[in-house]
PDB file of C-alpha atoms and ligand atoms in Angstrom:
ATOM      1  CA  MET A  17      72.414 111.802 136.290  1.00 94.00           C
ATOM      2  CA  GLU A  18      69.385 110.355 136.427  1.00 93.00           C
ATOM      3  CA  ARG A  19      66.614 111.715 134.649  1.00 93.00           C
ATOM      4  CA  ARG A  20      65.058 113.601 137.078  1.00 94.00           C
ATOM      5  CA  GLU A  21      68.906 115.542 137.000  1.00 95.00           C
ATOM      6  CA  ILE A  22      69.350 116.125 133.508  1.00 95.00           C
ATOM      7  CA  ALA A  23      65.484 117.612 133.477  1.00 94.00           C
ATOM      8  CA  GLY A  24      67.161 120.069 135.904  1.00 94.00           C
ATOM      9  CA  LEU A  25      70.390 120.575 133.824  1.00 95.00           C
ATOM     10  CA  LEU A  26      67.834 121.158 130.292  1.00 94.00           C
ATOM     11  CA  ALA A  27      66.170 123.739 132.705  1.00 93.00           C
ATOM     12  CA  TYR A  28      69.052 125.593 132.944  1.00 94.00           C
ATOM     13  CA  ILE A  29      70.686 125.705 129.603  1.00 94.00           C
ATOM     14  CA  GLY A  30      67.209 126.671 128.377  1.00 92.00           C
ATOM     15  CA  ARG A  31      66.865 129.633 130.891  1.00 92.00           C
ATOM     16  CA  LEU A  32      70.848 130.766 129.823  1.00 91.00           C
ATOM     17  CA  ASP A  33      70.034 129.526 125.409  1.00 88.00           C
ATOM     18  CA  PRO A  34      66.553 129.998 125.268  1.00 87.00           C
ATOM     19  CA  ARG A  35      67.043 128.014 121.727  1.00 86.00           C
ATOM     20  CA  THR A  36      67.180 125.023 123.389  1.00 83.00           C
ATOM     21  CA  MET A  37      64.043 125.455 125.242  1.00 85.00           C
ATOM     22  CA  ARG A  38      61.839 122.411 124.450  1.00 85.00           C
ATOM     23  CA  THR A  39      58.025 123.565 125.157  1.00 84.00           C
ATOM     24  CA  ASP A  40      56.483 120.366 124.040  1.00 89.00           C
ATOM     25  CA  THR A  41      56.185 117.628 125.923  1.00 89.00           C
ATOM     26  CA  ALA A  42      56.866 115.166 124.183  1.00 92.00           C
ATOM     27  CA  GLU A  43      59.721 116.398 122.875  1.00 91.00           C
ATOM     28  CA  LEU A  44      61.622 117.620 126.252  1.00 92.00           C
ATOM     29  CA  ARG A  45      60.599 114.079 126.537  1.00 93.00           C
ATOM     30  CA  ASP A  46      62.759 113.024 123.733  1.00 93.00           C
ATOM     31  CA  GLN A  47      65.634 115.579 124.835  1.00 92.00           C
ATOM     32  CA  ILE A  48      65.858 113.917 128.522  1.00 94.00           C
ATOM     33  CA  ALA A  49      66.243 110.063 126.952  1.00 94.00           C
ATOM     34  CA  GLN A  50      68.632 111.540 124.604  1.00 94.00           C
ATOM     35  CA  TRP A  51      70.829 113.374 126.836  1.00 94.00           C
ATOM     36  CA  HIS A  52      70.550 110.543 129.333  1.00 95.00           C
ATOM     37  CA  GLU A  53      71.475 108.224 126.880  1.00 94.00           C
ATOM     38  CA  LEU A  54      75.229 110.074 126.911  1.00 92.00           C
ATOM     39  CA  LEU A  55      75.130 111.356 130.212  1.00 94.00           C
ATOM     40  CA  GLY A  56      73.841 108.637 132.520  1.00 93.00           C
ATOM     41  CA  ASP A  57      77.204 108.092 134.188  1.00 91.00           C
ATOM     42  CA  VAL A  58      78.243 111.672 134.161  1.00 93.00           C
ATOM     43  CA  PRO A  59      77.409 113.071 137.562  1.00 92.00           C
ATOM     44  CA  LEU A  60      75.784 116.263 137.961  1.00 93.00           C
ATOM     45  CA  SER A  61      78.473 117.462 140.375  1.00 92.00           C
ATOM     46  CA  THR A  62      81.417 116.263 142.580  1.00 88.00           C
ATOM     47  CA  GLU A  63      83.450 117.427 145.264  1.00 85.00           C
ATOM     48  CA  HIS A  64      86.239 117.623 143.611  1.00 83.00           C
ATOM     49  CA  GLY A  65      86.115 120.090 141.061  1.00 84.00           C
ATOM     50  CA  TRP A  66      83.436 118.904 138.392  1.00 91.00           C
ATOM     51  CA  ASP A  67      79.928 120.771 137.816  1.00 93.00           C
ATOM     52  CA  ALA A  68      77.633 119.753 134.491  1.00 94.00           C
ATOM     53  CA  ARG A  69      76.886 123.432 135.139  1.00 94.00           C
ATOM     54  CA  GLU A  70      80.580 124.639 134.981  1.00 94.00           C
ATOM     55  CA  THR A  71      80.724 123.284 131.690  1.00 94.00           C
ATOM     56  CA  VAL A  72      77.278 123.996 130.393  1.00 94.00           C
ATOM     57  CA  ARG A  73      78.119 127.576 131.419  1.00 95.00           C
ATOM     58  CA  ALA A  74      81.517 127.517 130.055  1.00 94.00           C
ATOM     59  CA  HIS A  75      80.214 126.115 126.503  1.00 94.00           C
ATOM     60  CA  ILE A  76      77.578 128.758 125.945  1.00 93.00           C
ATOM     61  CA  LEU A  77      80.037 131.913 126.751  1.00 93.00           C
ATOM     62  CA  ASP A  78      82.625 129.707 124.516  1.00 91.00           C
ATOM     63  CA  SER A  79      80.400 128.550 121.489  1.00 91.00           C
ATOM     64  CA  PRO A  80      77.846 129.566 119.119  1.00 91.00           C
ATOM     65  CA  TYR A  81      76.337 126.814 118.499  1.00 92.00           C
ATOM     66  CA  PRO A  82      73.950 125.191 120.819  1.00 91.00           C
ATOM     67  CA  ILE A  83      75.104 122.710 123.267  1.00 93.00           C
ATOM     68  CA  LEU A  84      74.913 119.301 123.047  1.00 93.00           C
ATOM     69  CA  PRO A  85      74.959 116.459 125.599  1.00 94.00           C
ATOM     70  CA  VAL A  86      77.909 115.144 123.579  1.00 94.00           C
ATOM     71  CA  ASP A  87      80.052 118.041 124.807  1.00 94.00           C
ATOM     72  CA  VAL A  88      79.389 117.713 128.328  1.00 95.00           C
ATOM     73  CA  ALA A  89      80.694 113.789 128.326  1.00 95.00           C
ATOM     74  CA  ARG A  90      83.682 114.655 126.137  1.00 94.00           C
ATOM     75  CA  LYS A  91      84.582 117.493 128.983  1.00 93.00           C
ATOM     76  CA  TRP A  92      83.876 115.080 131.955  1.00 94.00           C
ATOM     77  CA  ARG A  93      85.931 112.320 129.856  1.00 93.00           C
ATOM     78  CA  ALA A  94      88.365 115.054 129.413  1.00 92.00           C
ATOM     79  CA  TYR A  95      88.320 115.604 133.699  1.00 91.00           C
ATOM     80  CA  GLN A  96      88.661 112.345 134.423  1.00 90.00           C
ATOM     81  CA  ARG A  97      91.549 111.715 132.122  1.00 89.00           C
ATOM     82  CA  ASP A  98      93.389 114.656 133.892  1.00 89.00           C
ATOM     83  CA  ARG A  99      92.591 113.195 137.107  1.00 87.00           C
ATOM     84  CA  LEU A 100      93.774 109.698 136.342  1.00 86.00           C
ATOM     85  CA  ALA A 101      96.980 111.605 135.085  1.00 86.00           C
ATOM     86  CA  ARG A 102      97.901 112.893 138.276  1.00 84.00           C
ATOM     87  CA  HIS A 103      97.151 110.084 140.327  1.00 83.00           C
ATOM     88  CA  THR A 104      99.953 107.856 141.531  1.00 82.00           C
ATOM     89  CA  ASP A 105      98.258 104.503 142.753  1.00 80.00           C
ATOM     90  CA  PRO A 106      99.098 104.539 145.916  1.00 79.00           C
ATOM     91  CA  THR A 107      99.858 101.447 147.401  1.00 80.00           C
ATOM     92  CA  PRO A 108      97.062 100.048 149.258  1.00 80.00           C
ATOM     93  CA  ALA A 109      96.527  98.996 152.838  1.00 81.00           C
ATOM     94  CA  ALA A 110      95.102  95.438 152.070  1.00 81.00           C
ATOM     95  CA  ASP A 111      97.583  92.887 152.784  1.00 81.00           C
ATOM     96  CA  PRO A 112      99.843  92.238 150.070  1.00 79.00           C
ATOM     97  CA  ASP A 113      99.444  88.628 150.238  1.00 83.00           C
ATOM     98  CA  ASN A 114      95.555  88.918 149.380  1.00 84.00           C
ATOM     99  CA  VAL A 115      95.419  89.792 145.796  1.00 85.00           C
ATOM    100  CA  THR A 116      91.707  89.862 145.810  1.00 87.00           C
ATOM    101  CA  ALA A 117      91.657  92.481 148.218  1.00 87.00           C
ATOM    102  CA  TRP A 118      94.796  94.318 147.266  1.00 85.00           C
ATOM    103  CA  ARG A 119      93.548  94.814 143.209  1.00 87.00           C
ATOM    104  CA  ALA A 120      90.325  95.767 144.316  1.00 88.00           C
ATOM    105  CA  GLU A 121      91.228  98.711 146.926  1.00 88.00           C
ATOM    106  CA  LEU A 122      93.804  99.600 144.058  1.00 86.00           C
ATOM    107  CA  LEU A 123      91.019  99.597 141.249  1.00 88.00           C
ATOM    108  CA  GLY A 124      88.575 101.208 143.925  1.00 88.00           C
ATOM    109  CA  THR A 125      90.862 103.969 144.839  1.00 86.00           C
ATOM    110  CA  ARG A 126      91.813 104.440 140.890  1.00 86.00           C
ATOM    111  CA  HIS A 127      87.524 104.319 139.847  1.00 87.00           C
ATOM    112  CA  ALA A 128      86.854 106.892 143.026  1.00 87.00           C
ATOM    113  CA  VAL A 129      89.952 109.729 141.562  1.00 86.00           C
ATOM    114  CA  ALA A 130      88.334 108.940 138.167  1.00 85.00           C
ATOM    115  CA  HIS A 131      84.797 109.398 139.115  1.00 85.00           C
ATOM    116  CA  GLY A 132      85.824 112.490 141.090  1.00 82.00           C
ATOM    117  CA  GLN A 133      84.461 110.900 144.297  1.00 83.00           C
ATOM    118  CA  GLN A 134      87.969 111.535 145.770  1.00 82.00           C
ATOM    119  CA  ALA A 135      91.083 113.609 145.244  1.00 83.00           C
ATOM    120  CA  PRO A 136      93.988 112.261 142.872  1.00 83.00           C
ATOM    121  CA  VAL A 137      96.673 110.860 145.317  1.00 81.00           C
ATOM    122  CA  GLU A 138      99.824 113.157 143.604  1.00 77.00           C
ATOM    123  CA  GLN A 139     103.227 112.152 144.851  1.00 71.00           C
ATOM    124  CA  ARG A 140     105.422 115.433 146.102  1.00 54.00           C
ATOM    125  CA  ALA A 141     107.987 116.682 143.035  1.00 49.00           C
ATOM    126  CA  ILE A 142     111.231 116.112 143.393  1.00 54.00           C
ATOM    127  CA  THR A 143     112.933 120.008 144.381  1.00 53.00           C
ATOM    128  CA  ALA A 144     115.950 120.752 143.223  1.00 54.00           C
ATOM    129  CA  GLY A 145     119.223 120.152 146.033  1.00 55.00           C
ATOM    130  CA  PRO A 146     118.484 119.037 149.041  1.00 53.00           C
ATOM    131  CA  GLY A 147     115.904 119.976 151.808  1.00 55.00           C
ATOM    132  CA  PRO A 148     116.758 121.735 154.732  1.00 58.00           C
ATOM    133  CA  ASP A 149     116.432 119.314 157.543  1.00 69.00           C
ATOM    134  CA  ILE A 150     119.618 117.327 155.153  1.00 67.00           C
ATOM    135  CA  GLU A 151     121.432 120.713 155.072  1.00 70.00           C
ATOM    136  CA  ALA A 152     120.873 120.840 158.860  1.00 72.00           C
ATOM    137  CA  TYR A 153     122.045 117.257 159.376  1.00 66.00           C
ATOM    138  CA  LEU A 154     124.813 117.833 157.376  1.00 69.00           C
ATOM    139  CA  GLU A 155     126.032 120.150 159.436  1.00 71.00           C
ATOM    140  CA  ALA A 156     126.081 118.475 162.480  1.00 70.00           C
ATOM    141  CA  THR A 157     127.780 114.966 161.400  1.00 66.00           C
ATOM    142  CA  GLY A 158     129.565 116.793 158.970  1.00 69.00           C
ATOM    143  CA  SER A 159     128.774 113.198 156.523  1.00 69.00           C
ATOM    144  CA  PRO A 160     125.997 111.647 154.653  1.00 68.00           C
ATOM    145  CA  ILE A 161     126.839 108.604 156.189  1.00 72.00           C
ATOM    146  CA  PRO A 162     125.410 108.312 159.329  1.00 71.00           C
ATOM    147  CA  PRO A 163     127.300 107.901 162.465  1.00 72.00           C
ATOM    148  CA  VAL A 164     126.341 104.538 163.289  1.00 75.00           C
ATOM    149  CA  VAL A 165     127.261 103.537 159.777  1.00 77.00           C
ATOM    150  CA  ARG A 166     130.155 104.859 160.270  1.00 75.00           C
ATOM    151  CA  ALA A 167     131.102 103.177 163.173  1.00 76.00           C
ATOM    152  CA  GLN A 168     130.074  99.842 161.811  1.00 78.00           C
ATOM    153  CA  LEU A 169     132.474 100.244 158.650  1.00 79.00           C
ATOM    154  CA  ALA A 170     135.384 101.924 160.515  1.00 76.00           C
ATOM    155  CA  PRO A 171     136.843  98.006 160.664  1.00 78.00           C
ATOM    156  CA  PHE A 172     137.210  98.069 157.110  1.00 79.00           C
ATOM    157  CA  ARG A 173     138.522 101.265 156.416  1.00 78.00           C
ATOM    158  CA  PRO A 174     140.983 101.469 159.592  1.00 77.00           C
ATOM    159  CA  THR A 175     142.630 104.496 157.700  1.00 75.00           C
ATOM    160  CA  ARG A 176     140.262 106.653 156.636  1.00 77.00           C
ATOM    161  CA  ALA A 177     138.694 105.184 160.530  1.00 79.00           C
ATOM    162  CA  ALA A 178     141.298 106.680 162.368  1.00 78.00           C
ATOM    163  CA  ARG A 179     141.738 110.030 160.535  1.00 79.00           C
ATOM    164  CA  GLU A 180     137.965 110.277 161.073  1.00 78.00           C
ATOM    165  CA  ALA A 181     138.801 109.509 164.699  1.00 78.00           C
ATOM    166  CA  ALA A 182     141.515 112.126 164.576  1.00 78.00           C
ATOM    167  CA  VAL A 183     139.457 115.452 164.139  1.00 76.00           C
ATOM    168  CA  MET A 184     136.846 114.080 165.986  1.00 76.00           C
ATOM    169  CA  ALA A 185     139.015 114.468 169.065  1.00 79.00           C
ATOM    170  CA  GLY A 186     140.487 117.313 167.934  1.00 78.00           C
ATOM    171  CA  ARG A 187     143.873 115.800 167.200  1.00 80.00           C
ATOM    172  CA  PRO A 188     145.915 116.715 164.181  1.00 84.00           C
ATOM    173  CA  ASP A 189     145.007 114.557 161.537  1.00 87.00           C
ATOM    174  CA  PRO A 190     148.312 112.716 160.265  1.00 88.00           C
ATOM    175  CA  LEU A 191     147.203 112.053 156.778  1.00 89.00           C
ATOM    176  CA  SER A 192     146.956 115.897 155.959  1.00 88.00           C
ATOM    177  CA  VAL A 193     150.893 116.485 155.677  1.00 91.00           C
ATOM    178  CA  ARG A 194     153.380 114.053 153.584  1.00 93.00           C
ATOM    179  CA  CYS A 195     155.293 111.907 156.285  1.00 92.00           C
ATOM    180  CA  GLU A 196     159.167 112.756 156.140  1.00 90.00           C
ATOM    181  CA  TRP A 197     160.202 108.967 156.918  1.00 89.00           C
ATOM    182  CA  CYS A 198     158.572 106.368 154.869  1.00 88.00           C
ATOM    183  CA  HIS A 199     157.927 109.028 152.147  1.00 89.00           C
ATOM    184  CA  ALA A 200     153.972 108.594 151.906  1.00 90.00           C
ATOM    185  CA  PRO A 201     151.900 111.312 150.389  1.00 92.00           C
ATOM    186  CA  ILE A 202     149.424 113.608 151.694  1.00 91.00           C
ATOM    187  CA  GLY A 203     145.867 111.638 152.223  1.00 87.00           C
ATOM    188  CA  GLU A 204     148.042 107.897 151.802  1.00 88.00           C
ATOM    189  CA  PRO A 205     148.476 105.925 154.964  1.00 88.00           C
ATOM    190  CA  CYS A 206     152.328 105.429 156.052  1.00 89.00           C
ATOM    191  CA  ARG A 207     153.803 102.427 154.171  1.00 88.00           C
ATOM    192  CA  SER A 208     156.109  99.675 156.474  1.00 86.00           C
ATOM    193  CA  ARG A 209     159.159  99.006 154.737  1.00 76.00           C
ATOM    194  CA  ARG A 210     160.422  95.646 156.265  1.00 74.00           C
ATOM    195  CA  THR A 211     164.064  95.109 155.302  1.00 72.00           C
ATOM    196  CA  GLY A 212     165.046  91.592 154.654  1.00 70.00           C
ATOM    197  CA  PRO A 213     167.837  89.544 156.652  1.00 73.00           C
ATOM    198  CA  ASP A 214     170.160  90.353 153.381  1.00 74.00           C
ATOM    199  CA  GLY A 215     169.459  94.152 153.738  1.00 69.00           C
ATOM    200  CA  THR A 216     166.518  94.478 150.555  1.00 71.00           C
ATOM    201  CA  ALA A 217     163.577  95.327 151.304  1.00 67.00           C
ATOM    202  CA  ARG A 218     160.637  92.900 151.534  1.00 68.00           C
ATOM    203  CA  GLY A 219     157.491  94.250 151.461  1.00 69.00           C
ATOM    204  CA  ASN A 220     155.553  97.293 151.277  1.00 78.00           C
ATOM    205  CA  ALA A 221     152.357  96.746 153.937  1.00 83.00           C
ATOM    206  CA  ARG A 222     149.875  99.549 154.722  1.00 84.00           C
ATOM    207  CA  ARG A 223     149.696 100.907 157.958  1.00 85.00           C
ATOM    208  CA  THR A 224     146.867 101.310 159.957  1.00 81.00           C
ATOM    209  CA  VAL A 225     148.763 103.818 162.519  1.00 84.00           C
ATOM    210  CA  PRO A 226     151.166 106.603 160.924  1.00 87.00           C
ATOM    211  CA  HIS A 227     154.414 107.236 161.914  1.00 90.00           C
ATOM    212  CA  PRO A 228     155.464 108.944 164.735  1.00 90.00           C
ATOM    213  CA  SER A 229     156.957 111.795 163.477  1.00 91.00           C
ATOM    214  CA  ARG A 230     154.385 111.872 160.440  1.00 91.00           C
ATOM    215  CA  VAL A 231     152.404 112.803 163.996  1.00 88.00           C
ATOM    216  CA  ASP A 232     154.107 114.706 165.398  1.00 89.00           C
ATOM    217  CA  LEU A 233     154.672 116.887 161.847  1.00 91.00           C
ATOM    218  CA  ALA A 234     150.844 116.923 161.701  1.00 89.00           C
ATOM    219  CA  ALA A 235     150.986 118.193 165.179  1.00 86.00           C
ATOM    220  CA  ALA A 236     153.432 121.302 164.788  1.00 87.00           C
ATOM    221  CA  ARG A 237     151.730 122.142 161.138  1.00 85.00           C
ATOM    222  CA  THR A 238     148.345 122.648 163.434  1.00 78.00           C
ATOM    223  CA  ARG A 239     150.089 124.802 165.867  1.00 79.00           C
ATOM    224  CA  GLN A 240     151.446 127.111 163.127  1.00 77.00           C
ATOM    225  CA  GLY A 241     148.040 127.022 161.180  1.00 69.00           C
ATOM    226  CA  ALA A 242     146.900 128.597 165.028  1.00 65.00           C
ATOM    227  CA  ALA A 243     149.326 130.308 165.475  1.00 63.00           C
ATOM    228  CA  ALA A 244     149.129 132.353 162.149  1.00 56.00           C
TER     229      ALA A 244
HETATM  230 ZN1   ZN B 484     155.664 107.263 157.276  1.00 94.75          ZN
END
């Protein structure tokens, strides 16, 4: 506040609380100088919720004591603290390689927020549960993994990819039943049992393609389910 604004504020205070009114010119000059000393860097009002007259009025309503300039200064500091606490320092638009400009913008924004020239940038609070758009997305794709990424992952998880492909194509999922041929349990891929020349088992490799009898069994189960 400039001296002129301080004088205006003191006149306003004098109307609400005549005890603070100074009629003597020299006394008034001293009073203005004293208030200016403490409130020189405090604005009279900002576009973002600060008004020194509001602070004065609230003090006069709440307190039996005459208002002092320090009461206004303290309120201003609390206002600044509150705003900076809510400000989340958004990433500056300046080129991050230009450290001077980047820093200047960050500090400039912070200063503008603290001095009530700009509203604090508050991040949206994270709400409970996924938003409606995510739910719609899951409904449409059936998976939080985007279809493009799933396709790229397919070579690395052939069994899973085969199941998904079957379901997408409307075919029965063979892994939904136990394999009567190799005894692979539900959800597990079929295993190839290779037999050596002497008749002993030599391997137990996973098969990408289920045994045909398992596919048939799954299809039969699906038909039964549909008929039931
Ligand atoms: Zn099998």
